[in-house]
Amino acid sequence: MTDRLVFAGPASKEFAKALAHRLNLPTISVEIKEFLDTETKYRFLENVDGSNVLLVQSTYPPVDKNYMQLFLAAHHLSQEGAKVHAVIPYLGYARQDKPFLSGEVVSLGVVSHLLKSCGVVRVTTVDIHSAEGLALFAMPTYSVSAIPSLVSYVKKNLNLSSPVVVSPDFGSSKRTEAFAALYGAQHLQFAKERNRNTGEVKVETGKMDIEGRDVIIVDDMISTGGTIRAAAMKLKEARVKRIIVTCVHALMLGDSEERLMEAGVDEIIGTNTVPNRVSKVDATEPLSAYLKTVSE
Ligand code: R5P
């Protein structure tokens, strides 16, 4: 593929730099001003006409601001003649991919419309919340999995003895099964019920015989930490040894980290789709491997 460039969105500067390095691609020069009122102004300094631009911008909180920065850049680049391929490591609004209660907005569908109207011709993300969400996109859209990278990290850095891999809810079971299979570990499925009005989470475990075992909980994301906390408390009741939590997108909102530690979690491992102190695993590796296979 010729004339491929990377644009590092303000939310993903380091991530985009690492991705460009792996793909051996140049990054676009741009002046970015972020104002106190949260608005962003770009001034692009290069001719992108005829190029394929990988626009890298993760949409972790502040979700709406990060999306707006993505839309502004995509619109400009496409108007200037570039083919814009949005690379959105964490896809905000992915959990709202259907109306769970009547009258709810399918926010992910709206995101798809906005991307399209800003000229985005292709989207790549990492571990989308649910594969159903992909069907809402009007352009080719692909979700890369960072689960193998999480498995490698845990194997290399933690000395766990015959761990049990736990899925905290049915939504995460495929991902967790894949983790357990790659690790070569036993898989345990929990069932979660979330009150759609209050957000309160309850977890059912069934009968467990895992006293003294190390446990790895696997989920796509941690937001408030409510899901993992509820699972960890059940595991503590079952007198497990260590509780390691791995997830792709660790948003870690508010005091979620403290609440998880209080509930008995020993370590939290996320990827750099959301940059923070628990993002220990590099998702640019599987992403770059996939992007090398794409021809625009
Ligand atoms: C839900 O189905 C997801 O897979 C996560 O389990 C959930 O979104 C995490 O949110 P929280 O940390 O607020 O429980």
XYZ file of C-alpha atoms and ligand atoms in Angstrom:
310
model
C 0.000 0.000 0.000
C 1.355 3.444 -0.851
C 1.144 6.823 0.882
C -0.038 5.519 4.189
C 0.186 8.049 7.018
C -0.705 8.005 10.707
C -2.525 10.830 12.441
C -2.048 10.719 16.210
C -5.275 11.962 17.767
C -4.827 13.942 21.003
C -6.168 11.052 23.137
C -3.749 8.526 21.655
C -0.440 10.278 21.013
C 1.793 7.599 22.537
C -0.331 4.745 21.205
C -0.283 6.171 17.663
C 3.473 6.747 17.839
C 4.022 3.112 18.836
C 1.655 1.927 16.113
C 3.366 4.074 13.446
C 6.719 2.687 14.580
C 5.509 -0.923 14.270
C 4.050 -0.183 10.831
C 7.071 1.861 9.788
C 4.833 4.788 8.767
C 5.287 8.552 9.170
C 2.952 10.624 11.345
C 1.198 13.749 10.102
C 2.322 17.138 11.422
C -0.459 19.071 13.024
C -0.876 21.927 15.478
C -3.431 21.134 18.137
C -4.902 23.663 20.541
C -7.162 22.523 23.354
C -9.036 25.399 24.964
C -10.276 25.778 28.531
C -13.874 25.408 27.359
C -12.832 21.914 26.094
C -13.028 22.837 22.407
C -10.176 21.689 20.152
C -8.680 23.456 17.145
C -6.467 21.711 14.602
C -4.193 23.183 11.965
C -2.944 20.524 9.570
C 0.385 21.366 7.982
C 0.664 18.722 5.269
C -0.926 17.860 1.992
C -2.782 14.569 2.488
C -4.519 14.445 -0.891
C -4.499 10.860 -2.185
C -3.118 9.395 1.072
C -4.570 6.677 3.245
C -4.630 8.096 6.752
C -4.850 5.898 9.829
C -6.568 8.270 12.252
C -5.774 6.911 15.709
C -7.995 8.193 18.513
C -9.242 6.199 21.478
C -12.589 7.319 22.896
C -12.206 6.661 26.613
C -13.546 9.347 29.004
C -14.132 12.170 28.314
C -15.857 10.086 25.621
C -17.742 12.887 23.864
C -14.725 15.198 23.689
C -12.528 12.434 22.306
C -15.159 11.562 19.698
C -15.485 15.222 18.708
C -11.722 15.430 18.188
C -11.970 12.335 15.997
C -14.857 13.768 13.953
C -13.130 17.138 13.411
C -9.919 15.526 12.174
C -11.683 12.901 10.027
C -13.845 15.521 8.340
C -10.899 17.754 7.504
C -8.676 14.938 6.256
C -11.391 13.470 4.042
C -12.276 16.918 2.654
C -8.599 17.336 1.777
C -8.674 14.162 -0.303
C -7.424 11.500 2.145
C -9.066 8.132 2.643
C -9.665 8.050 6.381
C -9.370 4.779 8.244
C -10.393 5.361 11.893
C -8.410 3.301 14.380
C -10.330 3.561 17.656
C -8.542 1.415 20.263
C -11.326 1.801 22.851
C -14.690 2.305 21.169
C -16.826 4.463 23.441
C -20.603 3.824 23.415
C -20.021 0.217 22.297
C -22.106 -1.054 25.214
C -25.164 0.815 23.935
C -25.565 -1.327 20.810
C -29.289 -1.968 21.259
C -32.175 -0.523 23.258
C -32.134 -2.503 26.526
C -35.170 -0.588 27.834
C -37.806 0.847 25.532
C -36.989 4.354 24.350
C -33.229 3.991 24.783
C -31.026 5.432 22.041
C -28.748 3.010 20.165
C -25.775 5.298 20.688
C -23.300 3.127 18.791
C -25.478 3.405 15.673
C -25.332 7.199 15.945
C -21.537 7.035 16.288
C -21.442 4.976 13.098
C -23.531 7.590 11.222
C -21.297 10.403 12.437
C -18.120 8.581 11.397
C -19.572 7.978 7.963
C -20.694 11.555 7.510
C -17.193 12.737 8.483
C -15.764 10.665 5.635
C -14.466 7.615 7.515
C -14.280 4.675 5.113
C -13.043 1.947 7.460
C -12.968 1.385 11.242
C -10.709 -0.833 13.318
C -11.077 -1.249 17.061
C -9.800 -3.550 19.786
C -12.106 -6.034 21.549
C -15.425 -4.387 20.828
C -17.826 -5.001 23.714
C -20.034 -7.286 21.656
C -19.653 -8.590 18.101
C -23.287 -7.528 17.479
C -22.103 -3.919 17.545
C -20.087 -4.445 14.361
C -23.308 -4.836 12.387
C -24.242 -1.220 13.160
C -21.372 0.142 11.088
C -21.973 1.251 7.537
C -18.328 0.770 6.509
C -15.961 -2.234 6.857
C -15.316 -2.556 10.588
C -13.101 -5.025 12.390
C -12.351 -5.775 16.026
C -8.844 -7.029 16.811
C -8.380 -9.164 19.925
C -5.822 -8.265 22.582
C -6.632 -11.418 24.582
C -3.513 -13.306 23.336
C -1.365 -10.352 24.462
C -2.969 -10.425 27.931
C -2.330 -14.177 28.162
C 1.347 -13.707 27.221
C 1.749 -10.955 29.806
C 0.242 -13.015 32.618
C 2.294 -16.083 31.703
C 5.507 -14.100 31.532
C 5.086 -11.859 34.562
C 3.027 -13.748 37.139
C 3.924 -17.005 38.663
C 0.458 -18.520 39.061
C -0.050 -22.128 39.944
C -2.773 -23.889 37.952
C -5.096 -20.864 37.882
C -8.824 -20.906 37.234
C -10.021 -18.417 34.613
C -13.323 -16.761 35.531
C -15.828 -15.074 33.303
C -17.846 -12.582 35.396
C -20.850 -12.637 33.058
C -22.185 -14.397 29.960
C -21.297 -11.423 27.738
C -17.605 -12.014 28.373
C -17.674 -15.812 28.097
C -16.255 -16.125 24.539
C -13.349 -13.849 25.382
C -12.713 -15.655 28.650
C -12.940 -19.089 27.038
C -10.344 -17.940 24.503
C -8.112 -16.741 27.352
C -8.490 -20.050 29.221
C -7.802 -22.099 26.082
C -4.652 -20.115 25.230
C -3.455 -20.273 28.822
C -4.342 -23.944 29.183
C -6.456 -23.352 32.284
C -9.837 -24.357 33.667
C -12.701 -21.980 32.859
C -15.487 -21.025 35.235
C -18.610 -19.132 34.192
C -20.448 -16.706 36.512
C -23.835 -15.168 35.758
C -24.374 -11.452 36.292
C -27.579 -9.553 36.680
C -27.477 -5.782 36.365
C -30.436 -3.702 37.416
C -30.916 -1.609 34.271
C -32.353 1.284 36.284
C -29.996 1.507 39.268
C -26.896 -0.123 37.723
C -26.595 -2.452 40.748
C -24.798 -5.724 39.966
C -25.447 -9.212 41.390
C -23.315 -12.233 40.524
C -24.347 -15.909 40.741
C -21.553 -18.448 40.782
C -23.088 -21.909 41.182
C -21.124 -24.489 43.162
C -17.371 -23.850 43.266
C -14.539 -25.988 44.552
C -11.593 -23.631 44.112
C -10.313 -23.080 47.659
C -6.625 -22.139 47.643
C -6.483 -21.716 43.831
C -5.189 -18.669 41.974
C -7.877 -16.990 39.881
C -7.742 -14.804 36.775
C -10.913 -12.811 36.076
C -11.170 -11.780 32.403
C -13.491 -9.087 31.052
C -13.543 -6.682 28.118
C -13.561 -3.624 30.361
C -13.650 -2.172 33.852
C -15.713 0.960 34.166
C -16.977 1.561 37.721
C -15.525 -1.777 38.821
C -18.951 -3.010 40.007
C -18.884 -6.215 37.930
C -15.405 -7.314 38.980
C -15.974 -6.303 42.590
C -19.075 -8.489 42.820
C -17.173 -11.433 41.269
C -14.133 -10.907 43.522
C -16.286 -10.916 46.662
C -17.774 -14.293 45.681
C -14.282 -15.648 45.011
C -13.058 -14.446 48.405
C -16.009 -16.239 50.043
C -14.796 -19.367 48.232
C -11.349 -18.797 49.883
C -9.306 -18.558 46.696
C -5.622 -17.588 46.882
C -4.747 -14.686 44.572
C -7.219 -12.775 42.384
C -5.745 -11.285 39.215
C -7.989 -9.171 37.012
C -7.227 -8.786 33.320
C -9.248 -6.671 30.940
C -8.661 -4.975 27.624
C -10.057 -1.536 28.443
C -9.432 -0.452 32.040
C -11.314 2.837 32.364
C -10.923 2.699 36.163
C -13.496 5.386 36.926
C -13.619 7.159 40.295
C -12.359 5.039 43.190
C -12.804 1.744 41.288
C -9.204 0.667 41.872
C -9.454 1.080 45.664
C -12.835 -0.681 45.725
C -11.423 -3.633 43.802
C -8.405 -3.906 46.094
C -10.727 -3.719 49.123
C -12.739 -6.600 47.637
C -9.589 -8.754 47.529
C -8.171 -8.163 44.051
C -4.367 -8.485 44.052
C -3.511 -7.037 40.655
C -5.274 -5.334 37.742
C -3.862 -5.667 34.233
C -5.226 -3.632 31.335
C -3.941 -2.639 27.904
C -2.863 0.751 26.590
C -6.123 1.301 24.663
C -6.822 3.386 27.777
C -3.582 4.919 29.065
C -3.274 4.817 32.853
C -1.283 3.133 35.617
C -2.787 -0.324 35.022
C -2.265 -0.354 31.237
C 0.582 -2.845 31.234
C -0.044 -4.651 27.950
C 0.667 -3.198 24.505
C -2.337 -3.523 22.180
C -0.423 -1.967 19.266
C 1.105 -5.375 18.639
C -2.068 -7.262 17.544
C -3.423 -4.073 15.971
C -0.365 -3.533 13.778
C -0.354 -7.216 12.784
C -3.939 -6.808 11.543
C -3.358 -3.435 9.862
C -0.483 -4.921 7.863
C -3.013 -7.255 6.244
C -5.453 -4.491 5.213
C -5.251 -3.007 1.763
C -7.210 0.206 1.306
C -20.555 -5.553 30.652
O -21.252 -6.393 30.119
C -19.079 -5.427 30.432
O -18.533 -6.566 29.842
C -18.349 -5.104 31.715
O -18.460 -6.207 32.583
C -18.948 -3.891 32.372
O -19.291 -2.939 31.423
C -18.001 -3.308 33.349
O -18.597 -2.187 33.938
P -18.448 -1.938 35.489
O -16.968 -1.935 35.780
O -19.065 -0.585 35.708
O -19.185 -3.012 36.202
